[in-house]
Amino acid sequence: MFLASTSKPIDEILKNAVEKIEAQNANLAVFTARQFRYSLRQSIVELTIKEPRQFNVLEEFIIRAAIEFEPPPTADELASVLGLDAVFVKSTISTLQTLQTLAVTTPITVTTEGRLFYEKGTVPKPPYTIQIYAISDSLAETITFQSETLDDVTINLPDLGKFVNIDHNIHKISTFSLEEIQQMLQDSGLAIHVPEAGKMITDFRVLAASKIIWKPISLFVIFNALEDKFIIQISSGKQILEAATNKIESLIKESKLSLETLCGLSDEAIKIKREEFLKKFQNQDLLETAILPQITPQNPEKKSPKTQKIDPN
C-alpha cells in the first residue's frame, strides 16, 4: 500500500477490489479506481421467420418438375401429365408461390429458398414474426440479442461519453444486411435462425428509435513495479472489456485523453506515486522474489514474464 500521506482517487465502491488486487499481488499498486456510466443502444427488432413442413405428393411433383424438366412446364402442361383438373394444380402452384418456394413466373420456376427447403423434403410454413431486443455496445464493440428488455435504471455516475467520443452509429442495427443479422443471430445461441433445421429468418426491421440504457463500468490504473509500467483496465462486473481498455489506452498514448481529465490523476501525482511505490517495493526486497499470478514465462532465463489482465473481483 502507499504511504498514509499519499491520497489515491479511488471510489468507495471499488475499495474492496483495490485491496484485493494489492493484497494478492505485492508488485502491483492501484493508482486510481473510478466508476463511470456509459450508454448502450437498445432496439426492438421484428424478425420474419419461416419454418418447414413436409411437402405433400403434388407439391413434391410440381417442384421436382420445375427443377428437372427441360424446358420447365406450365401449369396446364403439368395438369395434363398428371390427369388432374388445371384449377387444382394452379391453386397448389399459387400456394407455393405465396410461400416463395416458386417464383411468380411462367413456366414454373423454383426459387433459391425453395430449393433449400426441397433438398430437406419440405416446404415452408406461412411466415410469422417475433420481436427481440438488439443491444448495441459501441464501447465494447459488440451487438447482442436477447428476448427480454434490459432494465432501465438510473445510474448516478459520471458519463464516460463526456470524456471519450463513442460513435454509436457504427453498430446501428438498421445498417446491417439480412445476411449479417442472420449470422449474428445464428452465433447468439437463441435458436431463432437454424438453417440446418430449416428455420430461417427471411426479413427484419427495426421498430421505432433505439432506447438509451445506462451501464456502469470500472476503470483501474495499476502500476506494476516488476516491469515499471502501467496497466489500464476497464471492466464491467467480472468481465474485462478488452475493446474498451484498448480504446482508452490508445487515446492516452495519442494524448487525446489524460488521466487527469478522466480521474483527477495528474502526471506529477503519477510520478510521485510511482517513486514512492518503487522505493517501498525495493526496500522490502521483493523485486527478485515477487511472482505475478497467472503468468507463465516461456523462457525465464532469456525473457521477462508477460503481465496478464488482473481480476479486480
CSV table of C-alpha atoms in Angstrom, one decimal:
chain,number,residue,atom,x,y,z
A,1,MET,CA,0.0,0.0,0.0
A,2,PHE,CA,1.0,3.6,-0.4
A,3,LEU,CA,2.2,5.9,2.4
A,4,ALA,CA,-0.6,7.2,4.5
A,5,SER,CA,0.1,10.8,3.3
A,6,THR,CA,-0.5,9.8,-0.3
A,7,SER,CA,-4.1,10.0,-1.4
A,8,LYS,CA,-5.4,7.9,-4.2
A,9,PRO,CA,-8.6,8.7,-6.2
A,10,ILE,CA,-10.5,5.5,-5.5
A,11,ASP,CA,-14.2,5.3,-5.5
A,12,GLU,CA,-15.7,3.9,-2.3
A,13,ILE,CA,-17.5,1.1,-4.0
A,14,LEU,CA,-14.2,-0.1,-5.5
A,15,LYS,CA,-12.1,-0.1,-2.4
A,16,ASN,CA,-12.5,-3.8,-1.7
A,17,ALA,CA,-11.5,-4.7,-5.2
A,18,VAL,CA,-8.4,-2.5,-4.9
A,19,GLU,CA,-7.4,-4.0,-1.6
A,20,LYS,CA,-7.8,-7.5,-3.1
A,21,ILE,CA,-5.5,-6.6,-6.0
A,22,GLU,CA,-2.8,-5.2,-3.8
A,23,ALA,CA,-3.0,-7.9,-1.2
A,24,GLN,CA,-2.7,-10.7,-3.7
A,25,ASN,CA,0.0,-9.0,-5.9
A,26,ALA,CA,2.9,-7.5,-3.9
A,27,ASN,CA,4.3,-5.9,-7.0
A,28,LEU,CA,1.1,-4.1,-8.0
A,29,ALA,CA,-0.4,-0.8,-6.8
A,30,VAL,CA,-3.7,0.7,-7.9
A,31,PHE,CA,-3.1,4.4,-8.5
A,32,THR,CA,-6.8,5.1,-9.3
A,33,ALA,CA,-10.1,3.2,-9.5
A,34,ARG,CA,-13.1,5.1,-10.7
A,35,GLN,CA,-16.6,4.2,-11.8
A,36,PHE,CA,-18.3,5.7,-14.8
A,37,ARG,CA,-21.5,5.1,-16.7
A,38,TYR,CA,-21.9,4.8,-20.5
A,39,SER,CA,-24.8,4.3,-22.8
A,40,LEU,CA,-25.9,1.3,-24.7
A,41,ARG,CA,-28.5,1.4,-27.5
A,42,GLN,CA,-31.4,-1.0,-27.3
A,43,SER,CA,-33.6,-1.5,-30.3
A,44,ILE,CA,-36.7,-3.6,-30.8
A,45,VAL,CA,-36.2,-5.8,-33.9
A,46,GLU,CA,-39.0,-7.6,-35.7
A,47,LEU,CA,-37.9,-10.8,-37.3
A,48,THR,CA,-39.8,-12.6,-40.0
A,49,ILE,CA,-39.3,-16.4,-39.6
A,50,LYS,CA,-40.1,-19.4,-41.8
A,51,GLU,CA,-40.2,-22.9,-40.6
A,52,PRO,CA,-40.5,-26.1,-42.6
A,53,ARG,CA,-43.3,-28.7,-43.0
A,54,GLN,CA,-43.3,-31.9,-45.1
A,55,PHE,CA,-44.5,-31.4,-48.6
A,56,ASN,CA,-47.4,-33.4,-50.0
A,57,VAL,CA,-47.1,-35.6,-53.1
A,58,LEU,CA,-48.5,-33.0,-55.5
A,59,GLU,CA,-46.2,-30.2,-54.1
A,60,GLU,CA,-43.2,-32.5,-54.5
A,61,PHE,CA,-44.1,-33.4,-58.1
A,62,ILE,CA,-44.6,-29.7,-59.0
A,63,ILE,CA,-41.3,-28.6,-57.5
A,64,ARG,CA,-39.4,-31.6,-58.9
A,65,ALA,CA,-40.8,-31.0,-62.4
A,66,ALA,CA,-39.8,-27.3,-62.2
A,67,ILE,CA,-36.2,-28.4,-61.4
A,68,GLU,CA,-35.8,-31.5,-63.7
A,69,PHE,CA,-38.0,-30.9,-66.7
A,70,GLU,CA,-36.3,-29.2,-69.7
A,71,PRO,CA,-37.9,-26.8,-70.5
A,72,PRO,CA,-39.8,-26.3,-67.3
A,73,PRO,CA,-43.6,-27.0,-67.7
A,74,THR,CA,-46.5,-24.7,-67.4
A,75,ALA,CA,-49.4,-25.3,-65.0
A,76,ASP,CA,-51.6,-26.6,-67.9
A,77,GLU,CA,-48.9,-29.0,-69.1
A,78,LEU,CA,-48.5,-30.4,-65.6
A,79,ALA,CA,-52.2,-30.8,-65.2
A,80,SER,CA,-52.3,-32.7,-68.4
A,81,VAL,CA,-49.4,-35.0,-67.4
A,82,LEU,CA,-51.0,-35.7,-64.0
A,83,GLY,CA,-54.5,-36.1,-65.3
A,84,LEU,CA,-55.7,-33.5,-62.8
A,85,ASP,CA,-58.0,-30.5,-63.1
A,86,ALA,CA,-55.9,-27.5,-64.1
A,87,VAL,CA,-57.6,-25.4,-61.4
A,88,PHE,CA,-56.4,-27.7,-58.7
A,89,VAL,CA,-52.8,-27.7,-60.0
A,90,LYS,CA,-52.8,-23.9,-60.4
A,91,SER,CA,-54.1,-23.5,-56.8
A,92,THR,CA,-51.2,-25.6,-55.4
A,93,ILE,CA,-48.8,-23.6,-57.6
A,94,SER,CA,-50.2,-20.3,-56.2
A,95,THR,CA,-49.8,-21.6,-52.6
A,96,LEU,CA,-46.1,-22.5,-53.3
A,97,GLN,CA,-45.6,-19.0,-54.9
A,98,THR,CA,-47.1,-17.4,-51.8
A,99,LEU,CA,-44.6,-19.4,-49.7
A,100,GLN,CA,-41.9,-18.1,-52.0
A,101,THR,CA,-41.0,-21.7,-53.0
A,102,LEU,CA,-41.9,-20.9,-56.6
A,103,ALA,CA,-41.3,-17.7,-58.4
A,104,VAL,CA,-44.4,-15.9,-59.8
A,105,THR,CA,-43.4,-16.7,-63.4
A,106,THR,CA,-44.4,-18.9,-66.3
A,107,PRO,CA,-43.1,-21.6,-66.9
A,108,ILE,CA,-42.8,-22.8,-63.3
A,109,THR,CA,-39.5,-21.7,-61.6
A,110,VAL,CA,-38.2,-22.8,-58.2
A,111,THR,CA,-36.7,-20.0,-56.0
A,112,THR,CA,-33.3,-20.4,-54.3
A,113,GLU,CA,-35.1,-20.6,-51.0
A,114,GLY,CA,-37.5,-23.2,-52.4
A,115,ARG,CA,-34.6,-25.4,-53.4
A,116,LEU,CA,-33.1,-25.2,-49.9
A,117,PHE,CA,-36.4,-26.4,-48.4
A,118,TYR,CA,-36.9,-29.0,-51.2
A,119,GLU,CA,-33.5,-30.6,-50.5
A,120,LYS,CA,-34.8,-31.3,-47.0
A,121,GLY,CA,-38.0,-32.7,-48.2
A,122,THR,CA,-40.0,-29.7,-47.0
A,123,VAL,CA,-41.8,-26.5,-48.0
A,124,PRO,CA,-42.0,-23.5,-45.7
A,125,LYS,CA,-45.0,-22.9,-43.4
A,126,PRO,CA,-46.6,-19.4,-43.7
A,127,PRO,CA,-44.1,-16.9,-42.2
A,128,TYR,CA,-44.6,-15.4,-38.8
A,129,THR,CA,-43.0,-12.6,-36.9
A,130,ILE,CA,-41.4,-12.2,-33.4
A,131,GLN,CA,-39.8,-9.3,-31.6
A,132,ILE,CA,-36.4,-9.4,-29.9
A,133,TYR,CA,-34.1,-6.8,-28.4
A,134,ALA,CA,-30.8,-5.9,-30.0
A,135,ILE,CA,-28.2,-4.3,-27.6
A,136,SER,CA,-25.5,-2.3,-29.3
A,137,ASP,CA,-22.5,-1.7,-27.2
A,138,SER,CA,-20.2,0.6,-29.1
A,139,LEU,CA,-17.6,0.8,-26.4
A,140,ALA,CA,-17.2,-2.9,-26.1
A,141,GLU,CA,-17.7,-3.2,-29.9
A,142,THR,CA,-20.4,-5.9,-29.5
A,143,ILE,CA,-24.0,-6.5,-30.6
A,144,THR,CA,-26.1,-8.9,-28.5
A,145,PHE,CA,-29.6,-10.2,-28.9
A,146,GLN,CA,-32.0,-11.2,-26.2
A,147,SER,CA,-35.7,-12.0,-25.7
A,148,GLU,CA,-36.1,-9.7,-22.7
A,149,THR,CA,-35.6,-5.9,-22.4
A,150,LEU,CA,-32.7,-4.6,-20.3
A,151,ASP,CA,-33.6,-2.9,-17.0
A,152,ASP,CA,-33.8,0.8,-17.4
A,153,VAL,CA,-32.3,2.1,-14.1
A,154,THR,CA,-30.9,5.4,-13.0
A,155,ILE,CA,-27.1,5.4,-12.6
A,156,ASN,CA,-25.7,8.4,-10.8
A,157,LEU,CA,-22.1,8.2,-12.1
A,158,PRO,CA,-20.0,10.5,-14.4
A,159,ASP,CA,-20.8,10.0,-18.0
A,160,LEU,CA,-17.8,8.4,-19.9
A,161,GLY,CA,-19.2,9.9,-23.1
A,162,LYS,CA,-18.2,13.4,-21.8
A,163,PHE,CA,-14.5,12.3,-21.9
A,164,VAL,CA,-14.4,9.7,-24.7
A,165,ASN,CA,-16.1,10.0,-28.1
A,166,ILE,CA,-18.2,6.9,-28.5
A,167,ASP,CA,-19.6,6.5,-32.0
A,168,HIS,CA,-23.0,4.7,-31.6
A,169,ASN,CA,-23.7,4.8,-35.3
A,170,ILE,CA,-21.1,2.2,-36.2
A,171,HIS,CA,-23.3,-0.5,-34.7
A,172,LYS,CA,-26.6,0.8,-35.9
A,173,ILE,CA,-28.8,-2.3,-36.4
A,174,SER,CA,-30.7,-0.9,-39.4
A,175,THR,CA,-27.4,-0.6,-41.4
A,176,PHE,CA,-26.7,-4.3,-41.3
A,177,SER,CA,-27.7,-6.6,-44.1
A,178,LEU,CA,-30.1,-9.6,-43.7
A,179,GLU,CA,-27.1,-12.0,-44.1
A,180,GLU,CA,-25.2,-10.2,-41.3
A,181,ILE,CA,-28.3,-10.3,-39.0
A,182,GLN,CA,-28.8,-14.0,-39.8
A,183,GLN,CA,-25.2,-14.8,-38.9
A,184,MET,CA,-25.2,-12.8,-35.7
A,185,LEU,CA,-28.4,-14.5,-34.5
A,186,GLN,CA,-27.0,-17.9,-35.5
A,187,ASP,CA,-24.0,-17.2,-33.3
A,188,SER,CA,-26.1,-15.9,-30.5
A,189,GLY,CA,-27.4,-19.3,-29.5
A,190,LEU,CA,-31.0,-18.2,-29.4
A,191,ALA,CA,-32.1,-20.9,-31.8
A,192,ILE,CA,-34.0,-18.4,-33.9
A,193,HIS,CA,-32.1,-18.8,-37.2
A,194,VAL,CA,-31.2,-22.5,-37.6
A,195,PRO,CA,-30.8,-23.2,-41.4
A,196,GLU,CA,-29.8,-26.8,-40.9
A,197,ALA,CA,-33.2,-27.4,-39.3
A,198,GLY,CA,-35.0,-25.3,-42.0
A,199,LYS,CA,-35.8,-22.5,-39.6
A,200,MET,CA,-34.7,-19.2,-41.2
A,201,ILE,CA,-35.0,-15.5,-40.8
A,202,THR,CA,-36.2,-14.1,-44.1
A,203,ASP,CA,-36.6,-10.4,-43.1
A,204,PHE,CA,-36.0,-8.0,-40.3
A,205,ARG,CA,-36.9,-4.4,-39.4
A,206,VAL,CA,-36.1,-2.1,-36.5
A,207,LEU,CA,-39.2,-0.8,-34.7
A,208,ALA,CA,-39.1,2.8,-33.5
A,209,ALA,CA,-36.0,4.7,-32.3
A,210,SER,CA,-33.4,3.0,-30.2
A,211,LYS,CA,-33.6,3.5,-26.4
A,212,ILE,CA,-30.6,4.6,-24.3
A,213,ILE,CA,-29.7,2.2,-21.5
A,214,TRP,CA,-27.0,3.2,-19.0
A,215,LYS,CA,-24.4,0.7,-17.8
A,216,PRO,CA,-21.7,1.1,-15.1
A,217,ILE,CA,-18.1,0.3,-15.7
A,218,SER,CA,-14.9,0.5,-13.6
A,219,LEU,CA,-11.6,1.9,-14.6
A,220,PHE,CA,-8.4,0.8,-12.9
A,221,VAL,CA,-4.9,2.3,-13.3
A,222,ILE,CA,-2.5,-0.2,-11.9
A,223,PHE,CA,1.3,0.2,-11.6
A,224,ASN,CA,3.5,-2.9,-12.0
A,225,ALA,CA,6.8,-2.5,-10.1
A,226,LEU,CA,8.4,-5.6,-11.7
A,227,GLU,CA,8.1,-4.1,-15.2
A,228,ASP,CA,7.9,-0.5,-14.2
A,229,LYS,CA,4.8,0.0,-16.3
A,230,PHE,CA,1.2,0.9,-16.0
A,231,ILE,CA,-1.8,-1.2,-16.8
A,232,ILE,CA,-5.1,0.4,-17.7
A,233,GLN,CA,-8.1,-1.9,-17.3
A,234,ILE,CA,-11.8,-1.4,-18.0
A,235,SER,CA,-14.3,-3.9,-16.5
A,236,SER,CA,-18.0,-4.5,-16.2
A,237,GLY,CA,-18.6,-6.6,-13.1
A,238,LYS,CA,-16.2,-9.5,-13.5
A,239,GLN,CA,-15.9,-9.1,-17.3
A,240,ILE,CA,-12.8,-7.3,-18.6
A,241,LEU,CA,-13.8,-5.2,-21.6
A,242,GLU,CA,-10.8,-5.7,-23.9
A,243,ALA,CA,-12.0,-3.4,-26.7
A,244,ALA,CA,-12.8,-0.6,-24.2
A,245,THR,CA,-9.5,-1.0,-22.5
A,246,ASN,CA,-7.6,-0.8,-25.8
A,247,LYS,CA,-9.6,2.3,-26.8
A,248,ILE,CA,-8.8,4.2,-23.6
A,249,GLU,CA,-5.1,3.1,-23.8
A,250,SER,CA,-4.9,4.3,-27.4
A,251,LEU,CA,-6.4,7.7,-26.6
A,252,ILE,CA,-4.0,8.2,-23.7
A,253,LYS,CA,-1.0,7.3,-25.9
A,254,GLU,CA,-2.2,9.6,-28.6
A,255,SER,CA,-2.6,12.4,-26.0
A,256,LYS,CA,-6.3,12.7,-26.9
A,257,LEU,CA,-7.2,11.8,-23.3
A,258,SER,CA,-5.4,12.3,-20.0
A,259,LEU,CA,-5.8,10.5,-16.6
A,260,GLU,CA,-6.0,13.9,-15.0
A,261,THR,CA,-9.1,14.7,-17.1
A,262,LEU,CA,-10.6,11.3,-16.6
A,263,CYS,CA,-9.7,10.5,-13.0
A,264,GLY,CA,-8.1,13.7,-11.5
A,265,LEU,CA,-4.7,11.9,-11.5
A,266,SER,CA,-2.0,14.4,-12.8
A,267,ASP,CA,1.3,13.5,-14.3
A,268,GLU,CA,3.0,14.9,-11.2
A,269,ALA,CA,0.9,12.8,-8.9
A,270,ILE,CA,1.6,9.7,-11.0
A,271,LYS,CA,5.4,10.4,-10.8
A,272,ILE,CA,5.3,10.8,-7.0
A,273,LYS,CA,3.2,7.7,-6.5
A,274,ARG,CA,5.5,5.7,-8.8
A,275,GLU,CA,8.6,6.7,-7.0
A,276,GLU,CA,7.0,6.0,-3.6
A,277,PHE,CA,5.9,2.5,-4.6
A,278,LEU,CA,9.2,1.6,-6.3
A,279,LYS,CA,11.1,2.7,-3.2
A,280,LYS,CA,8.9,0.8,-0.9
A,281,PHE,CA,9.0,-2.3,-3.2
A,282,GLN,CA,12.8,-2.2,-3.4
A,283,ASN,CA,13.2,-1.6,0.4
A,284,GLN,CA,11.1,-4.7,1.1
A,285,ASP,CA,13.5,-6.7,-1.1
A,286,LEU,CA,10.6,-8.0,-3.2
A,287,LEU,CA,11.9,-7.2,-6.6
A,288,GLU,CA,13.6,-10.6,-7.1
A,289,THR,CA,11.1,-12.8,-5.3
A,290,ALA,CA,7.6,-11.4,-6.2
A,291,ILE,CA,5.8,-13.6,-8.8
A,292,LEU,CA,2.8,-12.3,-10.8
A,293,PRO,CA,-0.3,-14.5,-10.7
A,294,GLN,CA,-1.4,-16.2,-14.0
A,295,ILE,CA,2.0,-15.7,-15.6
A,296,THR,CA,3.8,-18.5,-17.5
A,297,PRO,CA,7.2,-17.3,-18.7
A,298,GLN,CA,8.2,-19.1,-21.9
A,299,ASN,CA,11.9,-18.9,-21.1
A,300,PRO,CA,12.7,-17.5,-17.7
A,301,GLU,CA,16.4,-17.4,-18.4
A,302,LYS,CA,16.0,-15.2,-21.5
A,303,LYS,CA,12.7,-13.4,-21.4
A,304,SER,CA,10.8,-11.2,-18.9
A,305,PRO,CA,7.4,-12.5,-17.8
A,306,LYS,CA,4.4,-11.1,-19.5
A,307,THR,CA,1.7,-9.4,-17.4
A,308,GLN,CA,-1.8,-10.6,-17.9
A,309,LYS,CA,-5.0,-8.9,-17.0
A,310,ILE,CA,-5.8,-8.5,-13.4
A,311,ASP,CA,-9.1,-9.8,-12.0
A,312,PRO,CA,-10.4,-7.0,-9.6
A,313,ASN,CA,-13.3,-9.1,-8.4
